[in-house]
């Protein structure tokens, strides 16, 4: 049962979130008020039948600059949508239901599966989730805190301490307060020269995690 949403939690324009249903403890997401439905980078997407119902099998890649630690997921098909990008390009996508943990709050999301290989963020959090108790400060980043340094390096494709250690940290379960527990890592404003983008851009260069 979903918890009631009596107040709003402020989120920045980008945050680290988790996908507890599929065992992804850390993934960097753009908070996108221009998108109704959340979107997740997925590869090897295929439909199959299970007990008379349509399911979807796909692979999730949590890191922005690495294919390491990919997770194979199987979920019931929730819907099919035609999604139109800001440039006007329409694309048919499959939709699954999946929980998102954002700033310590767990919400169910309608998640479209898309190829985001060339985009800066492997995930977008859309208005359908944000309407469940969140407001967005477009001048802020990482109000829920940041993961340990080895996770941030893993996200940039520069794992530290060996692949086994990074994989273990990436998939370790998080306490419900994990995103708010590292007060020393919180920031209310993006660093100088790191203003929110006017529109999502293809990934061209390394960015600070």
Short mmCIF file of C-alpha atoms in Angstrom, two decimals:
data_model
loop_
_atom_site.label_atom_id
_atom_site.label_comp_id
_atom_site.label_asym_id
_atom_site.label_seq_id
_atom_site.Cartn_x
_atom_site.Cartn_y
_atom_site.Cartn_z
CA UNK A 1 0.00 0.00 0.00
CA UNK A 2 1.35 3.44 -0.95
CA UNK A 3 2.03 5.87 1.86
CA UNK A 4 -0.14 9.02 1.91
CA UNK A 5 1.42 12.16 0.47
CA UNK A 6 0.62 14.96 2.91
CA UNK A 7 3.54 17.24 2.17
CA UNK A 8 6.13 17.92 -0.48
CA UNK A 9 9.80 17.00 -0.40
CA UNK A 10 12.10 19.27 -2.38
CA UNK A 11 14.33 17.61 -4.95
CA UNK A 12 17.04 19.09 -7.15
CA UNK A 13 17.14 18.86 -10.94
CA UNK A 14 19.36 15.77 -10.66
CA UNK A 15 19.48 13.18 -7.90
CA UNK A 16 20.86 9.76 -7.03
CA UNK A 17 17.96 7.31 -6.69
CA UNK A 18 17.52 3.58 -6.15
CA UNK A 19 15.31 0.96 -7.83
CA UNK A 20 14.74 -1.50 -4.98
CA UNK A 21 12.44 -3.83 -6.94
CA UNK A 22 15.24 -4.81 -9.30
CA UNK A 23 18.26 -4.62 -6.99
CA UNK A 24 19.76 -1.37 -8.32
CA UNK A 25 20.89 0.60 -5.28
CA UNK A 26 22.37 3.60 -7.11
CA UNK A 27 21.48 5.26 -10.40
CA UNK A 28 21.83 8.90 -11.32
CA UNK A 29 18.61 10.47 -12.63
CA UNK A 30 17.48 13.72 -14.16
CA UNK A 31 14.36 15.14 -12.51
CA UNK A 32 12.34 16.10 -15.58
CA UNK A 33 9.13 18.10 -15.14
CA UNK A 34 8.81 18.14 -18.91
CA UNK A 35 8.17 14.40 -19.00
CA UNK A 36 4.91 12.84 -17.82
CA UNK A 37 6.31 9.33 -17.45
CA UNK A 38 9.67 8.27 -16.05
CA UNK A 39 12.14 6.61 -18.43
CA UNK A 40 14.91 4.07 -17.95
CA UNK A 41 17.74 3.05 -20.24
CA UNK A 42 17.19 -0.60 -21.19
CA UNK A 43 18.79 -2.98 -23.67
CA UNK A 44 17.91 -6.42 -25.04
CA UNK A 45 14.20 -5.69 -24.56
CA UNK A 46 11.94 -8.60 -25.45
CA UNK A 47 8.36 -9.60 -24.73
CA UNK A 48 7.40 -13.12 -23.66
CA UNK A 49 4.38 -14.95 -22.29
CA UNK A 50 4.06 -16.21 -18.72
CA UNK A 51 0.90 -17.91 -17.52
CA UNK A 52 -1.12 -16.26 -20.26
CA UNK A 53 0.16 -12.75 -19.50
CA UNK A 54 2.62 -10.61 -21.43
CA UNK A 55 5.92 -9.96 -19.63
CA UNK A 56 9.03 -8.01 -20.60
CA UNK A 57 12.65 -9.07 -20.17
CA UNK A 58 15.34 -6.38 -20.39
CA UNK A 59 18.75 -5.36 -19.09
CA UNK A 60 19.33 -2.28 -16.93
CA UNK A 61 22.69 -0.49 -17.02
CA UNK A 62 23.00 1.72 -13.92
CA UNK A 63 26.26 3.49 -14.79
CA UNK A 64 26.50 6.45 -17.16
CA UNK A 65 29.87 5.54 -18.67
CA UNK A 66 30.15 1.80 -18.17
CA UNK A 67 28.24 -1.35 -19.05
CA UNK A 68 29.40 -3.06 -15.84
CA UNK A 69 26.92 -4.40 -13.25
CA UNK A 70 24.05 -4.73 -15.73
CA UNK A 71 20.94 -6.34 -14.24
CA UNK A 72 18.55 -8.62 -16.13
CA UNK A 73 14.94 -7.85 -15.19
CA UNK A 74 11.62 -9.58 -15.89
CA UNK A 75 8.39 -7.68 -15.18
CA UNK A 76 4.77 -7.81 -16.36
CA UNK A 77 3.97 -5.48 -19.24
CA UNK A 78 1.90 -2.61 -17.88
CA UNK A 79 1.18 -0.59 -21.02
CA UNK A 80 2.34 0.54 -24.45
CA UNK A 81 2.85 4.27 -25.04
CA UNK A 82 3.76 6.59 -27.85
CA UNK A 83 6.23 9.08 -26.36
CA UNK A 84 7.11 12.30 -28.15
CA UNK A 85 10.48 13.92 -27.49
CA UNK A 86 11.09 17.66 -27.16
CA UNK A 87 12.25 17.62 -30.80
CA UNK A 88 8.90 16.17 -31.88
CA UNK A 89 10.14 12.64 -32.59
CA UNK A 90 7.55 9.99 -31.64
CA UNK A 91 8.60 6.56 -30.37
CA UNK A 92 6.55 3.55 -29.25
CA UNK A 93 7.69 2.26 -25.86
CA UNK A 94 6.85 -0.52 -23.45
CA UNK A 95 5.87 0.49 -19.91
CA UNK A 96 6.43 -1.45 -16.67
CA UNK A 97 5.63 -0.64 -13.04
CA UNK A 98 8.63 -0.20 -10.77
CA UNK A 99 9.33 1.38 -7.38
CA UNK A 100 11.69 4.37 -7.16
CA UNK A 101 13.31 5.53 -3.94
CA UNK A 102 13.93 9.27 -4.14
CA UNK A 103 15.23 11.28 -1.15
CA UNK A 104 14.27 8.46 1.19
CA UNK A 105 10.70 8.16 -0.12
CA UNK A 106 9.55 5.10 -2.04
CA UNK A 107 7.03 5.62 -4.85
CA UNK A 108 5.62 3.40 -7.57
CA UNK A 109 6.37 4.64 -11.08
CA UNK A 110 5.23 3.94 -14.59
CA UNK A 111 8.57 3.41 -16.32
CA UNK A 112 9.04 3.52 -20.07
CA UNK A 113 11.91 1.45 -21.45
CA UNK A 114 14.10 3.34 -23.89
CA UNK A 115 17.55 3.47 -25.41
CA UNK A 116 19.38 6.29 -23.64
CA UNK A 117 22.88 5.23 -24.65
CA UNK A 118 23.79 8.67 -26.00
CA UNK A 119 22.16 10.68 -23.21
CA UNK A 120 23.84 12.11 -20.11
CA UNK A 121 21.41 10.40 -17.72
CA UNK A 122 20.40 6.75 -17.89
CA UNK A 123 17.12 7.61 -16.15
CA UNK A 124 14.48 10.36 -16.05
CA UNK A 125 12.02 10.88 -13.19
CA UNK A 126 8.81 12.37 -14.60
CA UNK A 127 5.75 14.20 -13.30
CA UNK A 128 3.82 11.02 -12.53
CA UNK A 129 6.29 10.33 -9.70
CA UNK A 130 6.89 13.96 -8.75
CA UNK A 131 3.15 14.44 -8.25
CA UNK A 132 3.34 11.94 -5.39
CA UNK A 133 4.76 14.43 -2.91
CA UNK A 134 7.72 16.23 -4.51
CA UNK A 135 8.57 19.77 -5.60
CA UNK A 136 11.59 20.62 -7.75
CA UNK A 137 14.20 23.31 -7.11
CA UNK A 138 15.80 23.74 -10.57
CA UNK A 139 18.83 25.49 -9.06
CA UNK A 140 19.69 22.60 -6.72
CA UNK A 141 21.47 19.26 -7.16
CA UNK A 142 21.77 16.12 -5.03
CA UNK A 143 19.56 17.28 -2.16
CA UNK A 144 19.32 13.62 -1.18
CA UNK A 145 23.11 13.31 -0.86
CA UNK A 146 25.64 11.34 -2.86
CA UNK A 147 26.84 7.73 -2.77
CA UNK A 148 30.33 6.75 -1.62
CA UNK A 149 33.27 7.86 -3.77
CA UNK A 150 33.83 4.39 -5.23
CA UNK A 151 30.26 4.39 -6.57
CA UNK A 152 30.71 7.80 -8.19
CA UNK A 153 33.93 6.61 -9.80
CA UNK A 154 32.17 3.46 -10.98
CA UNK A 155 29.50 5.64 -12.57
CA UNK A 156 32.21 7.50 -14.50
CA UNK A 157 33.83 4.27 -15.64
CA UNK A 158 36.78 4.65 -13.28
CA UNK A 159 36.22 1.95 -10.69
CA UNK A 160 38.53 2.05 -7.71
CA UNK A 161 39.61 -0.83 -5.48
CA UNK A 162 38.82 -3.52 -8.02
CA UNK A 163 35.67 -4.53 -9.84
CA UNK A 164 34.57 -6.95 -7.12
CA UNK A 165 34.61 -4.29 -4.40
CA UNK A 166 32.77 -1.77 -6.57
CA UNK A 167 30.16 -4.31 -7.60
CA UNK A 168 29.55 -5.23 -3.95
CA UNK A 169 29.10 -1.58 -2.98
CA UNK A 170 26.86 -0.90 -5.96
CA UNK A 171 24.43 -3.67 -5.08
CA UNK A 172 24.44 -3.46 -1.29
CA UNK A 173 20.98 -2.80 0.19
CA UNK A 174 20.29 0.72 1.41
CA UNK A 175 18.52 1.71 4.63
CA UNK A 176 15.41 3.82 4.07
CA UNK A 177 17.27 6.91 5.27
CA UNK A 178 20.37 6.30 3.17
CA UNK A 179 19.88 9.28 0.90
CA UNK A 180 19.68 11.67 3.84
CA UNK A 181 22.38 10.19 6.02
CA UNK A 182 25.50 11.83 4.58
CA UNK A 183 25.00 15.42 5.65
CA UNK A 184 28.55 16.29 4.67
CA UNK A 185 27.73 15.45 1.06
CA UNK A 186 24.58 17.51 0.73
CA UNK A 187 24.57 20.58 -1.46
CA UNK A 188 21.77 23.02 -2.17
CA UNK A 189 23.35 24.68 -5.18
CA UNK A 190 25.18 23.22 -8.18
CA UNK A 191 28.87 24.11 -8.43
CA UNK A 192 29.80 27.24 -10.35
CA UNK A 193 29.42 26.71 -14.09
CA UNK A 194 27.16 23.67 -13.58
CA UNK A 195 23.75 25.22 -14.14
CA UNK A 196 20.75 23.03 -15.03
CA UNK A 197 20.52 22.31 -18.76
CA UNK A 198 17.79 23.91 -20.86
CA UNK A 199 17.11 20.59 -22.50
CA UNK A 200 18.54 17.12 -22.27
CA UNK A 201 21.70 16.84 -24.33
CA UNK A 202 23.59 13.83 -25.69
CA UNK A 203 26.51 12.69 -23.58
CA UNK A 204 29.63 14.39 -24.96
CA UNK A 205 31.99 14.83 -22.06
CA UNK A 206 32.59 13.77 -18.50
CA UNK A 207 30.50 15.52 -15.88
CA UNK A 208 30.90 15.75 -12.15
CA UNK A 209 28.94 13.02 -10.35
#
